[in-house]
CSV table of C-alpha atoms and ligand atoms in Angstrom, one decimal:
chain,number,residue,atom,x,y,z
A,1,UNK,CA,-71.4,-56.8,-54.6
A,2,UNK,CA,-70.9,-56.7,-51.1
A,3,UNK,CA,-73.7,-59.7,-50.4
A,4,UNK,CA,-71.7,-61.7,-53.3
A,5,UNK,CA,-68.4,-61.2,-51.8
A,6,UNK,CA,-70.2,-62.9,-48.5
A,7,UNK,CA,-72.7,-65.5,-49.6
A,8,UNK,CA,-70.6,-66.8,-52.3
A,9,UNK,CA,-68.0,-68.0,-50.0
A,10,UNK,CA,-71.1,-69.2,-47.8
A,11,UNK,CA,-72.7,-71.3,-50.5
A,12,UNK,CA,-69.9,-72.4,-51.8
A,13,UNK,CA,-68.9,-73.9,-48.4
A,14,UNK,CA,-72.3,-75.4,-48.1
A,15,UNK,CA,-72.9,-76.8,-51.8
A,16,UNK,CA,-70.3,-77.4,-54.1
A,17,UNK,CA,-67.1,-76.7,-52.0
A,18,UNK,CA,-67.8,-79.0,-49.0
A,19,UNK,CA,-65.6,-81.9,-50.6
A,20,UNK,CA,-62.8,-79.3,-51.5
A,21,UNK,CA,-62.9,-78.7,-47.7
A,22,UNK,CA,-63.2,-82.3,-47.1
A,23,UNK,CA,-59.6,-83.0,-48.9
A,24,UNK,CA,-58.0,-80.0,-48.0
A,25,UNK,CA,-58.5,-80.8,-44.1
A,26,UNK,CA,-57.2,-84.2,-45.0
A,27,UNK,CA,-54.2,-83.3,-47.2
A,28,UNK,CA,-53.5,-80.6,-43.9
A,29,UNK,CA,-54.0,-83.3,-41.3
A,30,UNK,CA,-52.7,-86.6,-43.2
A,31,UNK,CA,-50.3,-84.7,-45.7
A,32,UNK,CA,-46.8,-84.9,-45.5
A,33,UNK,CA,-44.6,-82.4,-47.4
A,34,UNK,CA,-41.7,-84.4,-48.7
A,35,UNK,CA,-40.1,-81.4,-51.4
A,36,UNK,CA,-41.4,-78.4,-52.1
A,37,UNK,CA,-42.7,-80.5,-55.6
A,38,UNK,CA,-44.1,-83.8,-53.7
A,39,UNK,CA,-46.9,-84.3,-51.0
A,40,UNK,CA,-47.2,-87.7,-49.7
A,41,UNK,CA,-50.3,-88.8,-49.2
A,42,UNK,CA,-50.2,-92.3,-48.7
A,43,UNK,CA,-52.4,-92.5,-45.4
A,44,UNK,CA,-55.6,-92.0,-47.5
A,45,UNK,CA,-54.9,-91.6,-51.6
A,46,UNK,CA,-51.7,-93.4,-52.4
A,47,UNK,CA,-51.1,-96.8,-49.9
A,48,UNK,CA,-54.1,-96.6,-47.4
A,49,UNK,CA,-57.4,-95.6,-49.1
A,50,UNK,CA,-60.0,-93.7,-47.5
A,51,UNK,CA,-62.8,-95.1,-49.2
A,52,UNK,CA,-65.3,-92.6,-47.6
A,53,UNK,CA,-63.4,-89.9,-48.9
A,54,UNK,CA,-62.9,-90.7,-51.8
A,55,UNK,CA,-66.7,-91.4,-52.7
A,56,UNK,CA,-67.3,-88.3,-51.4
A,57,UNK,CA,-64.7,-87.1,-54.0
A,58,UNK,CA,-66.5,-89.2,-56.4
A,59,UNK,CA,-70.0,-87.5,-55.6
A,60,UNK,CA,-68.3,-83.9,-56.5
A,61,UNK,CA,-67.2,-84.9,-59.6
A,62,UNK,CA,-70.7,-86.4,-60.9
A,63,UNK,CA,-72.0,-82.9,-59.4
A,64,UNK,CA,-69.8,-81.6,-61.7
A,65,UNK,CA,-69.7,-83.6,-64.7
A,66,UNK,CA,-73.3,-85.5,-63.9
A,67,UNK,CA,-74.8,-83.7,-67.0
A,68,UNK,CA,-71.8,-84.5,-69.6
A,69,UNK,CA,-73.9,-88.1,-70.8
A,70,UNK,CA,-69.8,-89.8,-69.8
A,71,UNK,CA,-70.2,-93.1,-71.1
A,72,UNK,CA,-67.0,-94.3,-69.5
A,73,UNK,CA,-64.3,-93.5,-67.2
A,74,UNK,CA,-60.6,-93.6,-67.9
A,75,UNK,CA,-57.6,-93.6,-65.9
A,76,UNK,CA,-54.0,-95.2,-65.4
A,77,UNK,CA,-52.7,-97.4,-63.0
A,78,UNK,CA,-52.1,-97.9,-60.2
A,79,UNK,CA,-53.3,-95.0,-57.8
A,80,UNK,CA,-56.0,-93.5,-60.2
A,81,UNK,CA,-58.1,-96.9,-60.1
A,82,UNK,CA,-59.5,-96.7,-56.7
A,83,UNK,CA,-60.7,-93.2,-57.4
A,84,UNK,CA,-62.1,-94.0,-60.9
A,85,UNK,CA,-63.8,-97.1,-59.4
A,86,UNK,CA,-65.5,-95.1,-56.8
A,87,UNK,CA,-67.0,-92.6,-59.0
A,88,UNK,CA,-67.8,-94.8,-61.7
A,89,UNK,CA,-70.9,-95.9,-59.5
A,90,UNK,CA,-72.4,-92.5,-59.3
A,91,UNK,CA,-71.9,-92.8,-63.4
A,92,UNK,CA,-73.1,-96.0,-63.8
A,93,UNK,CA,-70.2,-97.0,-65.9
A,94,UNK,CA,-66.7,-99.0,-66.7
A,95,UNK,CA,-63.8,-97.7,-65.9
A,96,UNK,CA,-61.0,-98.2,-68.7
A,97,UNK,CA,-57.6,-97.7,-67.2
A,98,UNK,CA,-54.2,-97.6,-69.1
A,99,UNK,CA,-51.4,-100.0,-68.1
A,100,UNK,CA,-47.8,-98.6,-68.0
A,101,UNK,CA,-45.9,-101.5,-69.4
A,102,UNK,CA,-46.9,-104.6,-71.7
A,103,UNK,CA,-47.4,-108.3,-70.6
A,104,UNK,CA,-48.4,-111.4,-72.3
A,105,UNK,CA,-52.6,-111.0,-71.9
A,106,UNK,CA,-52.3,-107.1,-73.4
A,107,UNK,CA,-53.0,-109.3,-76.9
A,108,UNK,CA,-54.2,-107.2,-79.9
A,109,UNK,CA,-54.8,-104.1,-81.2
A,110,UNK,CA,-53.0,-101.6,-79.0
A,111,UNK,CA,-54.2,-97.8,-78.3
A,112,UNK,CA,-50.5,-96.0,-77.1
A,113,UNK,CA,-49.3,-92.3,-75.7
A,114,UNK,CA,-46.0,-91.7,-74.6
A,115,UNK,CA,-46.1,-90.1,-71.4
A,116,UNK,CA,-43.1,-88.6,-69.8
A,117,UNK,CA,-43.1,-88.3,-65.7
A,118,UNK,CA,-41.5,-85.3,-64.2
A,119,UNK,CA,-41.7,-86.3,-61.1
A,120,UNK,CA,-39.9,-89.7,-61.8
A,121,UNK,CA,-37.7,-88.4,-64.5
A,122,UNK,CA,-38.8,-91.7,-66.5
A,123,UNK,CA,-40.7,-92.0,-70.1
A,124,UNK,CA,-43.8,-94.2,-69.6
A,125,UNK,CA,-45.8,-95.6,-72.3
A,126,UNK,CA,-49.8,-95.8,-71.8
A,127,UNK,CA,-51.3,-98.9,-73.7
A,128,UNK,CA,-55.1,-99.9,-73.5
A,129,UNK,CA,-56.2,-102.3,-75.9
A,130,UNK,CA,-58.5,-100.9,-78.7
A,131,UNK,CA,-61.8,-102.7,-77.8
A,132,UNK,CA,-61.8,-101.0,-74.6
A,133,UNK,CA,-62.5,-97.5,-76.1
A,134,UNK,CA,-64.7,-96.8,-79.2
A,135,UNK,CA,-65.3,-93.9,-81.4
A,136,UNK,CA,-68.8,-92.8,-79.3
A,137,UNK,CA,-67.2,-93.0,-76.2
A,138,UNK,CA,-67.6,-90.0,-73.8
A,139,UNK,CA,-64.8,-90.5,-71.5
A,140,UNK,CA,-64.1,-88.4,-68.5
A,141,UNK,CA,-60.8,-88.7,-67.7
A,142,UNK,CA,-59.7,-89.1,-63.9
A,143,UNK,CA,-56.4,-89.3,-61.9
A,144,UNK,CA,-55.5,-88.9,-58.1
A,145,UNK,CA,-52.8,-86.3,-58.7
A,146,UNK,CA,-52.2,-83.5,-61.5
A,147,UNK,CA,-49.0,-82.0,-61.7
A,148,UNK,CA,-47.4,-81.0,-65.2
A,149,UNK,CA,-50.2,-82.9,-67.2
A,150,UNK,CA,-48.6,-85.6,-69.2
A,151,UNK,CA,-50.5,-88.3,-68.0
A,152,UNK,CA,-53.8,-86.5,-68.8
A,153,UNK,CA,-52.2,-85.5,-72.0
A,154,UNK,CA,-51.6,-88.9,-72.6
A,155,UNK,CA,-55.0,-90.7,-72.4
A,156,UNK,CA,-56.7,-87.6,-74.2
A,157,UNK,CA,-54.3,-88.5,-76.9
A,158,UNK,CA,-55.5,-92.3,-76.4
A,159,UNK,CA,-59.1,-90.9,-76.8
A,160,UNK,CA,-58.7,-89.0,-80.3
A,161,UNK,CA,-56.6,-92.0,-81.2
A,162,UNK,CA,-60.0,-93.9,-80.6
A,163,UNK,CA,-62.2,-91.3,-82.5
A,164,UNK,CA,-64.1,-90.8,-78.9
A,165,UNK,CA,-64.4,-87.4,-77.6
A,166,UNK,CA,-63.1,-86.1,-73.9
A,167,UNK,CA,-66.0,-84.6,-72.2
A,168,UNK,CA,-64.2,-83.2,-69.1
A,169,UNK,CA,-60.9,-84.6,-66.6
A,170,UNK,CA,-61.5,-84.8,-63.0
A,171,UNK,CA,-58.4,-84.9,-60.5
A,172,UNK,CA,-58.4,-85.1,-56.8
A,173,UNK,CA,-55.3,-83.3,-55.9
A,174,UNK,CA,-54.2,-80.7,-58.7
A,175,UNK,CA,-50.6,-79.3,-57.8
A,176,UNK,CA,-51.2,-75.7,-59.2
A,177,UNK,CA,-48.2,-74.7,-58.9
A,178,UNK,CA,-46.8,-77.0,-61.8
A,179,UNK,CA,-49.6,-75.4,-64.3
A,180,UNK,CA,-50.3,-78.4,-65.9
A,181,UNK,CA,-54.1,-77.5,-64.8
A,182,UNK,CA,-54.2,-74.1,-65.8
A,183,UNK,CA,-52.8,-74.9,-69.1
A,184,UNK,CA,-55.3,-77.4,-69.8
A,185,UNK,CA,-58.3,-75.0,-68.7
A,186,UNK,CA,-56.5,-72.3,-71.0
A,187,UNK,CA,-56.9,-74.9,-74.2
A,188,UNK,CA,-60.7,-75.4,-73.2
A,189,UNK,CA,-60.6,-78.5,-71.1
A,190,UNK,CA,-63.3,-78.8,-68.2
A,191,UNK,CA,-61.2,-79.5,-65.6
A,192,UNK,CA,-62.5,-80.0,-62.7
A,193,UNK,CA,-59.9,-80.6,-59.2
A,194,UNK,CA,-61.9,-81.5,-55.7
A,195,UNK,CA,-58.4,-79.4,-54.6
A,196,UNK,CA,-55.6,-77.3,-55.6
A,197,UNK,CA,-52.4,-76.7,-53.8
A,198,UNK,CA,-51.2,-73.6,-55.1
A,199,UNK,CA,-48.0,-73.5,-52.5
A,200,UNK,CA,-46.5,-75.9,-50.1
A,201,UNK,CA,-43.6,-76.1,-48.1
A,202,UNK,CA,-43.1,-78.0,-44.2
A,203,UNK,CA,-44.6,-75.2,-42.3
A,204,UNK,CA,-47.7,-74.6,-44.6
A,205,UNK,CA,-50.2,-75.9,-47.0
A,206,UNK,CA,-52.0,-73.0,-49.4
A,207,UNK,CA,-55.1,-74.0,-51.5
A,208,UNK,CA,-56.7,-71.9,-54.3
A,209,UNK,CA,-59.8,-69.9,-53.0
A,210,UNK,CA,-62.9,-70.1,-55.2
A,211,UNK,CA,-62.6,-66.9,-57.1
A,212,UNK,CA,-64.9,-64.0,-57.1
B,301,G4P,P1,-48.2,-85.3,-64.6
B,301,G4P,O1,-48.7,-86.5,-65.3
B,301,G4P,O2,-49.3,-84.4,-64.2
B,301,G4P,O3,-47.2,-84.5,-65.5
B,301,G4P,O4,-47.4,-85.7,-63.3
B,301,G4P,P2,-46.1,-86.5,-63.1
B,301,G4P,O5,-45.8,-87.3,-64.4
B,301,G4P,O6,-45.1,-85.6,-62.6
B,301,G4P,O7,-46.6,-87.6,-62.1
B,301,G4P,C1,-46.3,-88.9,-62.3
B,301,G4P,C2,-46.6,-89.8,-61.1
B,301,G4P,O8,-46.3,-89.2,-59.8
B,301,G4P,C3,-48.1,-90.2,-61.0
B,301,G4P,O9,-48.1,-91.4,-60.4
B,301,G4P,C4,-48.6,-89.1,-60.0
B,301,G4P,O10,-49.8,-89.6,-59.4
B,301,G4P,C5,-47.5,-89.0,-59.1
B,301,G4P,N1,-47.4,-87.7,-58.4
B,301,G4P,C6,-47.1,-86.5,-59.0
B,301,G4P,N2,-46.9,-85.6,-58.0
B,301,G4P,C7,-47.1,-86.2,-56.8
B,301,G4P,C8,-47.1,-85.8,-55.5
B,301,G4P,O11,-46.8,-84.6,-55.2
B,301,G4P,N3,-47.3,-86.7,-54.5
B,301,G4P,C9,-47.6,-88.0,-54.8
B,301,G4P,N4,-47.9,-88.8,-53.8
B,301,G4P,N5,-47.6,-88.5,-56.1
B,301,G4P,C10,-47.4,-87.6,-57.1
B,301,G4P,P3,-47.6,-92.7,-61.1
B,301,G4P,O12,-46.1,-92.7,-61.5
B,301,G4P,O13,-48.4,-92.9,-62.3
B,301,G4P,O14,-47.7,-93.8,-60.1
B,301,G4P,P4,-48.9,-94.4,-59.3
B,301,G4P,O15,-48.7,-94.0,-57.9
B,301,G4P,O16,-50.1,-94.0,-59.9
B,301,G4P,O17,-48.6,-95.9,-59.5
């Protein structure tokens, strides 16, 4: 008991959790607390992209979701892309990402999810044209931030809508404090968040701890 309360930490650190650490040191050093509901992180996820983090981000989720057969990404614009993009290499696969407002070349048959933004206090819709997703699709679904879960929500509704079957979400900065994660772990989603900020304010940053 006592070894696993030290080398779990340890191994953890050493295998699976050294992204986690990667993005927490970033989202200390490069974050900027804006609310107590909003990080900025323009510097290397929203504006600027730090593509060396991000595949390292990318790396930890095929770690994680490597064995789930995912047959294609999906995500929705704009700030999920880059992320998707990365880690789509490591899957060797497309990554299908939903557009937030309809113009002239979305011709077609439409796949659509309302999703409703918190944080902007706006109603988006989701649209991806139905030839992009089929019915033996394995999607793993990925976005840059998770806060209440409607936009996840959203494209696993797009997925059932196309018969195809969501094999697992990954999300680079999971604001656990909103519960949108934990709600979606509680229904059986494998959810997997290379961090989670379970508080924030301007003086400090906490993350979730791997539990025991
Ligand atoms: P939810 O889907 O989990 O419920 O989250 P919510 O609607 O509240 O988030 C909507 C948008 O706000 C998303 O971007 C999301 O990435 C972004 N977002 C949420 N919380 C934060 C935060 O603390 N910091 C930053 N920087 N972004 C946050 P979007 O509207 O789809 O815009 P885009 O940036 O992807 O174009």
């Amino acid at each position: 008991m006592l070894a696993n309360r030290f080398f779990k930490p340890v191994f953890c650190f050493f295998v699976g959790g050294l992204c986690m650490r990667i993005l927490e040191k970033a989202i200390k050093e490069k974050g900027e607390v804006l609310s107590s509901e909003i990080l900025k992180v323009g510097s290397f996820l929203n504006n600027q992209i730090d593509v060396k983090l991000l595949n390292k981000i990318g790396k930890e989720f095929y770690k994680h979701f490597g064995e789930k057969k995912v047959t294609k990404i999906l995500t929705v614009e704009s700030s999920g892309i880059a992320l998707a993009v990365v880690a789509a290499q490591y899957f060797d696969c497309d990554v299908v990402f939903a557009k937030k407002s309809k113009s002239n070349n979305l011709k077609g048959e439409l796949y659509q999810a309302n999703c409703f933004s918190f944080t902007h206090g706006n109603m988006n819709i989701l649209i991806i044209p139905k030839e992009y997703i089929n019915s033996k699709d394995r999607i793993l679904v990925i976005d840059d931030f998770l806060a209440h879960g409607e936009a996840v929500r959203a494209c696993m509704q797009i997925v059932k809508q196309a018969g195809a079957e969501v094999v697992g979400v990954g999300i680079a900065i999971e604001k656990g404090f909103q519960h949108g994660g934990d709600e979606l772990r509680a229904e059986g989603v494998d959810l997997y968040s290379a961090a989670i900020v379970d508080k924030m304010s301007e003086k400090r940053i906490t993350f979730r701890k791997d539990e025991d």
